PDB file of C-alpha atoms in Angstrom:
ATOM      1  CA  GLU A   1       0.000   0.000   0.000  1.00 95.00           C
ATOM      2  CA  LEU A   2       2.813   2.437   0.808  1.00 98.00           C
ATOM      3  CA  ILE A   3       4.491   1.678  -2.518  1.00 98.00           C
ATOM      4  CA  GLU A   4       1.212   2.443  -4.288  1.00 97.00           C
ATOM      5  CA  GLU A   5       0.993   5.740  -2.440  1.00 97.00           C
ATOM      6  CA  TYR A   6       4.567   6.993  -2.655  1.00 98.00           C
ATOM      7  CA  VAL A   7       6.134   5.542  -5.816  1.00 98.00           C
ATOM      8  CA  LYS A   8       5.291   7.750  -8.793  1.00 98.00           C
ATOM      9  CA  PRO A   9       6.072   7.357 -12.501  1.00 98.00           C
ATOM     10  CA  GLY A  10       9.660   8.247 -13.373  1.00 98.00           C
ATOM     11  CA  MET A  11      11.081   7.686  -9.884  1.00 98.00           C
ATOM     12  CA  LYS A  12      14.225   5.771  -9.001  1.00 98.00           C
ATOM     13  CA  VAL A  13      13.621   3.104  -6.332  1.00 98.00           C
ATOM     14  CA  ILE A  14      15.955   0.918  -4.271  1.00 98.00           C
ATOM     15  CA  ASP A  15      14.653  -2.273  -2.635  1.00 98.00           C
ATOM     16  CA  ILE A  16      17.040  -3.494   0.069  1.00 97.00           C
ATOM     17  CA  GLY A  17      16.565  -7.151   1.023  1.00 96.00           C
ATOM     18  CA  THR A  18      14.374  -7.822  -2.011  1.00 97.00           C
ATOM     19  CA  GLY A  19      13.791 -11.531  -1.411  1.00 97.00           C
ATOM     20  CA  THR A  20      11.565 -12.677  -4.285  1.00 97.00           C
ATOM     21  CA  GLY A  21      11.558  -9.170  -5.782  1.00 98.00           C
ATOM     22  CA  ILE A  22       7.857  -8.597  -5.195  1.00 98.00           C
ATOM     23  CA  LEU A  23       8.246  -5.045  -3.856  1.00 98.00           C
ATOM     24  CA  ALA A  24      10.671  -4.079  -6.628  1.00 98.00           C
ATOM     25  CA  ILE A  25       8.146  -5.420  -9.149  1.00 98.00           C
ATOM     26  CA  ALA A  26       5.361  -3.480  -7.410  1.00 98.00           C
ATOM     27  CA  ALA A  27       7.445  -0.294  -7.704  1.00 98.00           C
ATOM     28  CA  ALA A  28       7.964  -0.951 -11.427  1.00 98.00           C
ATOM     29  CA  HIS A  29       4.214  -1.476 -11.828  1.00 98.00           C
ATOM     30  CA  MET A  30       3.691   1.945 -10.226  1.00 98.00           C
ATOM     31  CA  GLY A  31       5.851   3.488 -12.941  1.00 98.00           C
ATOM     32  CA  ALA A  32       9.312   3.626 -11.389  1.00 98.00           C
ATOM     33  CA  LYS A  33      11.740   4.138 -14.278  1.00 98.00           C
ATOM     34  CA  GLU A  34      14.659   2.474 -12.516  1.00 98.00           C
ATOM     35  CA  VAL A  35      14.637  -0.041  -9.649  1.00 98.00           C
ATOM     36  CA  LEU A  36      17.621  -1.603  -7.896  1.00 98.00           C
ATOM     37  CA  ALA A  37      16.745  -4.797  -5.994  1.00 98.00           C
ATOM     38  CA  THR A  38      19.425  -6.138  -3.655  1.00 97.00           C
ATOM     39  CA  ASP A  39      19.693  -9.100  -1.323  1.00 97.00           C
ATOM     40  CA  LEU A  40      22.427 -10.821   0.668  1.00 95.00           C
ATOM     41  CA  ASP A  41      21.260 -14.276  -0.406  1.00 96.00           C
ATOM     42  CA  PRO A  42      22.454 -15.239  -3.917  1.00 97.00           C
ATOM     43  CA  MET A  43      19.489 -17.631  -4.290  1.00 98.00           C
ATOM     44  CA  ALA A  44      17.052 -14.809  -3.454  1.00 97.00           C
ATOM     45  CA  VAL A  45      18.729 -12.614  -6.092  1.00 98.00           C
ATOM     46  CA  LYS A  46      18.433 -15.445  -8.637  1.00 98.00           C
ATOM     47  CA  VAL A  47      14.728 -15.913  -7.836  1.00 98.00           C
ATOM     48  CA  ALA A  48      14.140 -12.154  -7.917  1.00 98.00           C
ATOM     49  CA  ALA A  49      15.824 -11.914 -11.334  1.00 98.00           C
ATOM     50  CA  GLU A  50      13.608 -14.731 -12.628  1.00 98.00           C
ATOM     51  CA  ASN A  51      10.502 -12.979 -11.285  1.00 98.00           C
ATOM     52  CA  VAL A  52      11.620  -9.682 -12.815  1.00 98.00           C
ATOM     53  CA  SER A  53      11.928 -11.412 -16.215  1.00 98.00           C
ATOM     54  CA  LYS A  54       8.589 -13.205 -15.866  1.00 98.00           C
ATOM     55  CA  ASN A  55       6.942  -9.848 -15.190  1.00 98.00           C
ATOM     56  CA  GLY A  56       8.628  -8.126 -18.140  1.00 98.00           C
ATOM     57  CA  PHE A  57      10.742  -5.657 -16.151  1.00 98.00           C
ATOM     58  CA  ASP A  58      14.267  -6.651 -17.289  1.00 97.00           C
ATOM     59  CA  GLY A  59      14.884  -3.125 -18.594  1.00 96.00           C
ATOM     60  CA  THR A  60      13.602  -1.466 -15.432  1.00 98.00           C
ATOM     61  CA  ILE A  61      14.765  -3.607 -12.488  1.00 98.00           C
ATOM     62  CA  THR A  62      18.404  -4.496 -11.816  1.00 98.00           C
ATOM     63  CA  THR A  63      19.112  -7.236  -9.267  1.00 98.00           C
ATOM     64  CA  ARG A  64      22.332  -7.261  -7.274  1.00 97.00           C
ATOM     65  CA  CYS A  65      23.764  -9.521  -4.583  1.00 97.00           C
ATOM     66  CA  GLY A  66      25.327  -7.874  -1.557  1.00 94.00           C
ATOM     67  CA  ASP A  67      25.101  -7.160   2.148  1.00 87.00           C
ATOM     68  CA  LEU A  68      22.476  -4.473   2.772  1.00 75.00           C
ATOM     69  CA  LEU A  69      23.958  -1.094   1.849  1.00 83.00           C
ATOM     70  CA  GLU A  70      27.306  -2.504   0.665  1.00 86.00           C
ATOM     71  CA  ALA A  71      25.524  -3.441  -2.564  1.00 88.00           C
ATOM     72  CA  VAL A  72      24.174   0.076  -3.110  1.00 92.00           C
ATOM     73  CA  ASN A  73      26.055   3.076  -4.509  1.00 92.00           C
ATOM     74  CA  GLU A  74      22.993   4.818  -5.934  1.00 95.00           C
ATOM     75  CA  THR A  75      20.348   7.085  -4.440  1.00 97.00           C
ATOM     76  CA  GLY A  76      16.633   6.562  -4.861  1.00 98.00           C
ATOM     77  CA  ASP A  77      13.586   8.767  -4.644  1.00 98.00           C
ATOM     78  CA  VAL A  78      12.125   5.908  -2.611  1.00 98.00           C
ATOM     79  CA  VAL A  79      14.131   3.319  -0.674  1.00 98.00           C
ATOM     80  CA  ILE A  80      12.281   0.217   0.512  1.00 98.00           C
ATOM     81  CA  ALA A  81      13.310  -2.263   3.202  1.00 97.00           C
ATOM     82  CA  ASN A  82      10.953  -5.086   4.191  1.00 96.00           C
ATOM     83  CA  ILE A  83      13.170  -6.516   6.912  1.00 94.00           C
ATOM     84  CA  ILE A  84      12.837  -7.193  10.649  1.00 94.00           C
ATOM     85  CA  ALA A  85      12.810  -4.296  13.125  1.00 97.00           C
ATOM     86  CA  ASP A  86      16.395  -4.769  14.358  1.00 97.00           C
ATOM     87  CA  VAL A  87      17.741  -4.381  10.818  1.00 95.00           C
ATOM     88  CA  ILE A  88      15.482  -1.378  10.131  1.00 97.00           C
ATOM     89  CA  ILE A  89      16.751   0.266  13.325  1.00 97.00           C
ATOM     90  CA  MET A  90      20.351  -0.388  12.246  1.00 96.00           C
ATOM     91  CA  LEU A  91      19.656   0.918   8.703  1.00 96.00           C
ATOM     92  CA  ALA A  92      17.691   4.065   9.567  1.00 97.00           C
ATOM     93  CA  ALA A  93      20.658   6.452   9.749  1.00 97.00           C
ATOM     94  CA  PRO A  94      23.070   4.956   7.187  1.00 97.00           C
ATOM     95  CA  VAL A  95      20.374   4.453   4.523  1.00 97.00           C
ATOM     96  CA  LYS A  96      19.816   8.235   4.408  1.00 97.00           C
ATOM     97  CA  LYS A  97      22.807   8.693   2.095  1.00 96.00           C
ATOM     98  CA  HIS A  98      20.928   6.535  -0.432  1.00 97.00           C
ATOM     99  CA  VAL A  99      17.636   8.454  -0.124  1.00 98.00           C
ATOM    100  CA  ALA A 100      17.353  11.486  -2.398  1.00 98.00           C
ATOM    101  CA  ASP A 101      16.704  14.872  -0.793  1.00 96.00           C
ATOM    102  CA  SER A 102      13.079  14.890   0.408  1.00 95.00           C
ATOM    103  CA  GLY A 103      12.897  11.224  -0.652  1.00 98.00           C
ATOM    104  CA  ILE A 104      10.957   8.520   1.124  1.00 98.00           C
ATOM    105  CA  PHE A 105      12.171   5.566   3.191  1.00 98.00           C
ATOM    106  CA  ILE A 106       9.521   2.842   3.323  1.00 98.00           C
ATOM    107  CA  CYS A 107      10.185   0.169   5.906  1.00 98.00           C
ATOM    108  CA  SER A 108       7.988  -2.787   6.733  1.00 97.00           C
ATOM    109  CA  GLY A 109       8.065  -6.274   8.179  1.00 95.00           C
ATOM    110  CA  ILE A 110       8.026  -4.750  11.667  1.00 98.00           C
ATOM    111  CA  ALA A 111       6.280  -6.604  14.478  1.00 97.00           C
ATOM    112  CA  VAL A 112       3.797  -4.235  16.147  1.00 97.00           C
ATOM    113  CA  ASP A 113       5.487  -4.655  19.539  1.00 97.00           C
ATOM    114  CA  ARG A 114       8.692  -3.166  17.990  1.00 98.00           C
ATOM    115  CA  ARG A 115       6.892  -0.167  16.451  1.00 97.00           C
ATOM    116  CA  ASP A 116       8.045   2.302  19.139  1.00 98.00           C
ATOM    117  CA  ASP A 117      11.670   1.200  18.722  1.00 98.00           C
ATOM    118  CA  VAL A 118      11.488   1.899  14.980  1.00 98.00           C
ATOM    119  CA  ILE A 119       9.798   5.266  15.600  1.00 98.00           C
ATOM    120  CA  ALA A 120      12.657   6.180  17.937  1.00 98.00           C
ATOM    121  CA  ALA A 121      15.277   5.151  15.354  1.00 98.00           C
ATOM    122  CA  LEU A 122      13.550   7.108  12.560  1.00 98.00           C
ATOM    123  CA  ASN A 123      13.242  10.181  14.793  1.00 98.00           C
ATOM    124  CA  GLU A 124      16.882   9.916  15.883  1.00 98.00           C
ATOM    125  CA  ALA A 125      17.924   9.716  12.217  1.00 98.00           C
ATOM    126  CA  ASP A 126      15.840  12.884  11.589  1.00 97.00           C
ATOM    127  CA  TYR A 127      13.125  11.509   9.310  1.00 98.00           C
ATOM    128  CA  GLU A 128       9.623  12.963   9.187  1.00 98.00           C
ATOM    129  CA  ILE A 129       7.246  10.044   9.718  1.00 98.00           C
ATOM    130  CA  LEU A 130       4.432  10.405   7.180  1.00 98.00           C
ATOM    131  CA  ASP A 131       2.474   7.199   7.644  1.00 97.00           C
ATOM    132  CA  CYS A 132       2.456   4.125   9.888  1.00 97.00           C
ATOM    133  CA  PRO A 133      -0.182   1.607   8.845  1.00 98.00           C
ATOM    134  CA  VAL A 134      -0.732  -1.455  11.025  1.00 97.00           C
ATOM    135  CA  LYS A 135      -2.211  -4.699   9.679  1.00 96.00           C
ATOM    136  CA  GLY A 136      -2.751  -7.368  12.292  1.00 96.00           C
ATOM    137  CA  GLU A 137       0.588  -7.934  14.023  1.00 96.00           C
ATOM    138  CA  TRP A 138       2.656  -6.006  11.452  1.00 97.00           C
ATOM    139  CA  ALA A 139       3.549  -2.336  11.029  1.00 98.00           C
ATOM    140  CA  ALA A 140       5.101  -0.338   8.223  1.00 98.00           C
ATOM    141  CA  PHE A 141       6.409   3.217   7.944  1.00 98.00           C
ATOM    142  CA  ALA A 142       6.800   5.839   5.266  1.00 98.00           C
ATOM    143  CA  ALA A 143       9.278   8.490   6.369  1.00 98.00           C
ATOM    144  CA  ARG A 144      10.608  11.520   4.499  1.00 98.00           C
ATOM    145  CA  LYS A 145      14.291  12.422   4.566  1.00 98.00           C
ATOM    146  CA  ARG A 146      14.690  15.933   5.950  1.00 94.00           C
TER     147      ARG A 146
END
């Protein structure tokens, strides 16, 4: 839902910890002109690349294997991370160098009982929290880089 709301046609998007590539593919469907999908697991990157091809986004989505931000040199208008709370908390500050000015950091995969910890990390890293939907036991955030 946050990808649908914040990814606009022509944007550059980075998906950190892409897994199967589903969020990168969603961003491409929303009109992102360039998507970088990274994951630490070579098998996940292989599966993501296959899914990218099956969905016809070979020219839009690039897959890359690497450890979180070590695989990323680019900046994105939107940076996505669907990873557990501890990793989001660790990423909040360092990921900012990969978020364009006034860009959006979307993070999800956060257990509701860790929501306050993620809020604290986003505030400490000086993001403006725009949205925090909760579905069942899971929370997500959209935060703007200041």
